């Protein structure tokens, strides 16, 4: 996230005094963190304050400050594969979600919908924690991450109404509680029915978020983009890199010279 402009600094001087009763810690009271809420609400002080206060209440209910101690159900690690593979050129975390392998419908049918949503929230929390203490090449604190969403192997059954409604809930929670955390999203291995899901969640994404979406249909194109994004040593073999130890690789993955 870019450093605050002089105009934004001026808005911050008006915003911070409205929050004194919250006794925010140093991180949450920093210019860069407060700026996320202001940008998300187009610098409307009332709306930004309301958003932040609701987030703090929600965090208490969800017990998100205890994320380091969270243990997902054992099967989640294999059933919902993802990995923080490294950092981009600006020191922002890069996470790959192999969403095409995620059985959303199975989670719903098994009665673990809420546990799944909590799992996603805890992933977001852990990603945010990897940013702490990191700065960009320009000396700006890191506040955003990059996501790579691999839709390969996804089944059309994952476009059921119940699945789309859960995705809507997931997107809505992220937008409400992690504003301006997303630096960019790259969607790869896109199936023909991807537009169904995208059209369904589109109304629940802000313009700012939608502008960060990059739909990469051509494999040659997305491999080139990913190689520019992170070092080859961090990029899993399956995505054209040299990282043979990544848990995202298939068992027979080989490095292509």
Short mmCIF file of C-alpha atoms in Angstrom, two decimals:
data_model
loop_
_atom_site.label_atom_id
_atom_site.label_comp_id
_atom_site.label_asym_id
_atom_site.label_seq_id
_atom_site.Cartn_x
_atom_site.Cartn_y
_atom_site.Cartn_z
CA UNK A 1 0.00 0.00 0.00
CA UNK A 2 1.37 3.39 -0.94
CA UNK A 3 2.43 5.87 1.72
CA UNK A 4 -0.14 8.49 2.77
CA UNK A 5 -0.29 11.63 0.68
CA UNK A 6 -0.27 15.08 2.32
CA UNK A 7 -4.05 15.18 1.86
CA UNK A 8 -4.42 11.81 3.56
CA UNK A 9 -2.21 12.92 6.44
CA UNK A 10 -4.61 15.81 6.94
CA UNK A 11 -7.58 13.43 7.07
CA UNK A 12 -5.72 11.17 9.51
CA UNK A 13 -5.30 14.07 11.94
CA UNK A 14 -9.09 14.34 12.04
CA UNK A 15 -9.71 10.60 12.15
CA UNK A 16 -7.39 9.54 14.97
CA UNK A 17 -8.97 11.70 17.74
CA UNK A 18 -12.35 10.05 17.09
CA UNK A 19 -10.87 6.71 18.15
CA UNK A 20 -9.17 7.59 21.45
CA UNK A 21 -11.71 5.64 23.52
CA UNK A 22 -10.71 2.44 21.72
CA UNK A 23 -7.18 2.56 23.15
CA UNK A 24 -5.72 1.11 19.97
CA UNK A 25 -2.30 -0.49 20.19
CA UNK A 26 0.66 0.97 18.34
CA UNK A 27 0.10 -1.12 15.23
CA UNK A 28 -3.60 -0.36 14.89
CA UNK A 29 -3.06 3.32 15.65
CA UNK A 30 -0.35 3.72 13.01
CA UNK A 31 -0.91 5.92 9.97
CA UNK A 32 -0.71 2.97 7.58
CA UNK A 33 -3.24 0.88 9.47
CA UNK A 34 -5.76 3.68 9.99
CA UNK A 35 -5.35 4.65 6.36
CA UNK A 36 -6.75 1.26 5.29
CA UNK A 37 -10.15 2.11 6.79
CA UNK A 38 -10.18 5.61 5.34
CA UNK A 39 -9.32 4.45 1.83
CA UNK A 40 -11.88 1.65 2.03
CA UNK A 41 -14.60 4.18 2.81
CA UNK A 42 -13.37 6.88 0.43
CA UNK A 43 -12.23 9.13 3.30
CA UNK A 44 -15.71 9.43 4.81
CA UNK A 45 -14.84 9.77 8.51
CA UNK A 46 -18.17 8.51 9.82
CA UNK A 47 -18.22 5.43 7.60
CA UNK A 48 -14.55 4.64 8.24
CA UNK A 49 -15.04 4.93 11.99
CA UNK A 50 -18.14 2.74 11.89
CA UNK A 51 -16.28 0.13 9.86
CA UNK A 52 -13.35 0.05 12.26
CA UNK A 53 -15.51 -0.16 15.38
CA UNK A 54 -17.57 -3.00 13.92
CA UNK A 55 -14.37 -4.82 13.03
CA UNK A 56 -13.04 -4.61 16.58
CA UNK A 57 -16.33 -5.97 17.94
CA UNK A 58 -16.25 -8.78 15.38
CA UNK A 59 -12.66 -9.67 16.26
CA UNK A 60 -13.61 -10.12 19.89
CA UNK A 61 -16.52 -12.39 18.99
CA UNK A 62 -14.36 -14.46 16.64
CA UNK A 63 -11.40 -14.48 19.07
CA UNK A 64 -9.06 -13.62 16.23
CA UNK A 65 -6.31 -12.34 18.49
CA UNK A 66 -5.78 -15.99 19.44
CA UNK A 67 -5.01 -16.99 15.85
CA UNK A 68 -1.53 -18.28 16.71
CA UNK A 69 -3.11 -21.01 18.83
CA UNK A 70 -5.73 -22.00 16.27
CA UNK A 71 -5.60 -25.60 15.12
CA UNK A 72 -7.76 -26.44 12.09
CA UNK A 73 -9.46 -29.83 11.86
CA UNK A 74 -6.80 -32.37 10.71
CA UNK A 75 -8.39 -32.97 7.31
CA UNK A 76 -8.50 -29.26 6.43
CA UNK A 77 -4.78 -29.09 5.61
CA UNK A 78 -5.15 -31.70 2.88
CA UNK A 79 -8.70 -30.88 1.79
CA UNK A 80 -8.12 -27.12 1.43
CA UNK A 81 -4.50 -26.76 0.24
CA UNK A 82 -2.78 -23.39 0.33
CA UNK A 83 0.73 -22.15 1.05
CA UNK A 84 2.51 -18.92 1.78
CA UNK A 85 5.34 -19.46 -0.69
CA UNK A 86 7.39 -16.33 -0.06
CA UNK A 87 7.40 -12.59 -0.69
CA UNK A 88 7.22 -10.44 -3.79
CA UNK A 89 9.73 -7.78 -4.82
CA UNK A 90 8.13 -5.32 -2.39
CA UNK A 91 8.29 -7.76 0.54
CA UNK A 92 4.55 -8.48 0.47
CA UNK A 93 3.51 -12.08 1.32
CA UNK A 94 2.50 -14.23 -1.65
CA UNK A 95 -0.03 -16.98 -0.99
CA UNK A 96 -1.22 -19.67 -3.39
CA UNK A 97 -4.70 -21.09 -2.87
CA UNK A 98 -5.37 -24.28 -4.83
CA UNK A 99 -9.06 -23.42 -4.73
CA UNK A 100 -9.92 -25.78 -7.55
CA UNK A 101 -9.21 -28.67 -5.18
CA UNK A 102 -11.34 -27.23 -2.37
CA UNK A 103 -14.57 -29.17 -1.86
CA UNK A 104 -16.86 -26.32 -0.82
CA UNK A 105 -19.98 -28.38 -1.37
CA UNK A 106 -18.59 -31.23 0.71
CA UNK A 107 -17.91 -28.80 3.56
CA UNK A 108 -21.51 -27.62 3.46
CA UNK A 109 -22.97 -31.13 3.25
CA UNK A 110 -20.78 -32.23 6.17
CA UNK A 111 -22.09 -29.43 8.37
CA UNK A 112 -18.74 -27.65 8.69
CA UNK A 113 -19.64 -24.45 6.83
CA UNK A 114 -18.90 -22.19 9.81
CA UNK A 115 -15.69 -24.04 10.65
CA UNK A 116 -14.59 -23.57 7.04
CA UNK A 117 -15.29 -19.83 7.18
CA UNK A 118 -13.35 -19.61 10.42
CA UNK A 119 -10.49 -21.48 8.76
CA UNK A 120 -10.38 -18.83 6.02
CA UNK A 121 -10.40 -16.04 8.61
CA UNK A 122 -7.51 -17.63 10.45
CA UNK A 123 -5.57 -17.87 7.19
CA UNK A 124 -6.07 -14.13 6.72
CA UNK A 125 -4.92 -13.49 10.28
CA UNK A 126 -1.77 -15.51 9.85
CA UNK A 127 -0.96 -13.79 6.58
CA UNK A 128 -1.33 -10.39 8.24
CA UNK A 129 1.03 -11.46 11.02
CA UNK A 130 3.77 -12.30 8.53
CA UNK A 131 3.76 -8.63 7.50
CA UNK A 132 4.74 -7.34 10.93
CA UNK A 133 8.12 -5.65 10.98
CA UNK A 134 8.52 -5.86 7.21
CA UNK A 135 9.04 -2.80 5.03
CA UNK A 136 9.07 -2.21 1.29
CA UNK A 137 12.11 -1.08 -0.68
CA UNK A 138 10.86 2.46 -0.10
CA UNK A 139 10.78 2.00 3.67
CA UNK A 140 6.99 1.79 3.90
CA UNK A 141 5.49 -0.77 6.32
CA UNK A 142 4.06 -3.80 4.49
CA UNK A 143 0.28 -3.97 4.89
CA UNK A 144 -0.86 -6.04 1.90
CA UNK A 145 -0.49 -9.51 0.43
CA UNK A 146 -0.74 -11.11 -3.00
CA UNK A 147 -3.00 -14.09 -3.64
CA UNK A 148 -2.72 -16.58 -6.47
CA UNK A 149 -5.96 -18.51 -6.94
CA UNK A 150 -5.52 -21.76 -8.86
CA UNK A 151 -8.88 -22.99 -10.14
CA UNK A 152 -7.46 -26.15 -11.72
CA UNK A 153 -9.40 -29.40 -11.12
CA UNK A 154 -12.54 -27.62 -9.95
CA UNK A 155 -15.83 -29.39 -10.60
CA UNK A 156 -18.98 -27.77 -11.95
CA UNK A 157 -20.80 -29.11 -8.86
CA UNK A 158 -19.03 -26.39 -6.90
CA UNK A 159 -21.29 -23.79 -8.51
CA UNK A 160 -24.39 -24.85 -6.56
CA UNK A 161 -26.47 -22.13 -4.89
CA UNK A 162 -25.33 -23.22 -1.41
CA UNK A 163 -21.67 -22.95 -2.44
CA UNK A 164 -22.16 -19.56 -4.08
CA UNK A 165 -23.92 -18.29 -0.96
CA UNK A 166 -21.01 -19.44 1.19
CA UNK A 167 -18.56 -17.73 -1.16
CA UNK A 168 -20.64 -14.58 -0.86
CA UNK A 169 -20.38 -14.79 2.92
CA UNK A 170 -16.63 -15.35 2.71
CA UNK A 171 -16.14 -12.38 0.40
CA UNK A 172 -18.40 -10.13 2.50
CA UNK A 173 -16.49 -10.94 5.69
CA UNK A 174 -13.16 -10.26 4.03
CA UNK A 175 -14.30 -6.94 2.57
CA UNK A 176 -15.72 -5.81 5.92
CA UNK A 177 -12.80 -6.85 8.09
CA UNK A 178 -9.64 -6.80 5.98
CA UNK A 179 -9.95 -3.60 3.93
CA UNK A 180 -7.01 -2.78 1.69
CA UNK A 181 -5.18 -5.93 2.73
CA UNK A 182 -5.21 -7.31 -0.79
CA UNK A 183 -2.48 -6.00 -3.07
CA UNK A 184 -3.38 -8.16 -6.08
CA UNK A 185 -5.08 -11.42 -7.01
CA UNK A 186 -4.06 -13.58 -9.94
CA UNK A 187 -6.58 -16.22 -11.01
CA UNK A 188 -5.16 -19.08 -13.09
CA UNK A 189 -6.32 -22.38 -14.64
CA UNK A 190 -9.75 -20.89 -15.18
CA UNK A 191 -12.65 -23.24 -16.07
CA UNK A 192 -15.36 -22.27 -18.53
CA UNK A 193 -17.90 -21.79 -15.72
CA UNK A 194 -15.71 -19.43 -13.64
CA UNK A 195 -17.84 -16.48 -14.75
CA UNK A 196 -20.84 -17.94 -12.88
CA UNK A 197 -19.11 -17.63 -9.52
CA UNK A 198 -17.52 -14.29 -10.39
CA UNK A 199 -20.82 -12.76 -11.45
CA UNK A 200 -22.41 -13.94 -8.21
CA UNK A 201 -19.83 -12.39 -5.86
CA UNK A 202 -19.15 -9.33 -8.03
CA UNK A 203 -21.76 -7.12 -6.27
CA UNK A 204 -20.11 -7.80 -2.90
CA UNK A 205 -16.66 -6.67 -3.97
CA UNK A 206 -15.69 -3.01 -3.83
CA UNK A 207 -14.40 -1.22 -6.89
CA UNK A 208 -10.99 -1.04 -5.22
CA UNK A 209 -10.90 -4.83 -4.82
CA UNK A 210 -12.16 -5.58 -8.32
CA UNK A 211 -9.41 -3.43 -9.79
CA UNK A 212 -6.87 -5.76 -8.17
CA UNK A 213 -8.18 -8.89 -9.92
CA UNK A 214 -6.09 -10.28 -12.76
CA UNK A 215 -7.68 -13.09 -14.77
CA UNK A 216 -4.87 -14.97 -16.54
CA UNK A 217 -6.26 -17.52 -18.99
CA UNK A 218 -3.11 -18.50 -20.86
CA UNK A 219 -0.66 -20.79 -19.04
CA UNK A 220 2.37 -19.28 -20.71
CA UNK A 221 1.20 -15.85 -19.62
CA UNK A 222 0.52 -16.70 -15.97
CA UNK A 223 3.76 -18.63 -15.57
CA UNK A 224 5.66 -15.59 -16.79
CA UNK A 225 3.73 -13.35 -14.38
CA UNK A 226 4.39 -15.65 -11.42
CA UNK A 227 8.08 -15.88 -12.23
CA UNK A 228 8.28 -12.11 -12.17
CA UNK A 229 6.30 -11.99 -8.94
CA UNK A 230 8.45 -14.23 -6.74
CA UNK A 231 11.87 -15.84 -6.96
CA UNK A 232 12.12 -19.13 -8.84
CA UNK A 233 13.47 -20.72 -5.66
CA UNK A 234 10.17 -19.94 -3.88
CA UNK A 235 7.80 -20.73 -6.75
CA UNK A 236 6.58 -24.37 -6.65
CA UNK A 237 7.61 -26.62 -9.52
CA UNK A 238 3.99 -27.09 -10.57
CA UNK A 239 3.84 -23.36 -11.36
CA UNK A 240 7.10 -23.21 -13.29
CA UNK A 241 9.52 -22.61 -10.41
CA UNK A 242 12.31 -24.51 -8.69
CA UNK A 243 10.69 -25.16 -5.31
CA UNK A 244 10.41 -28.95 -5.27
CA UNK A 245 9.58 -29.06 -1.53
CA UNK A 246 6.29 -27.19 -1.75
CA UNK A 247 3.31 -29.19 -0.48
CA UNK A 248 1.35 -27.86 -3.45
CA UNK A 249 3.38 -29.92 -5.92
CA UNK A 250 2.01 -33.27 -7.09
CA UNK A 251 4.09 -36.23 -5.94
CA UNK A 252 5.58 -36.70 -9.41
CA UNK A 253 6.47 -33.03 -10.00
CA UNK A 254 9.79 -32.51 -11.78
CA UNK A 255 11.82 -29.39 -12.38
CA UNK A 256 11.83 -28.50 -16.07
CA UNK A 257 15.23 -27.20 -17.11
#
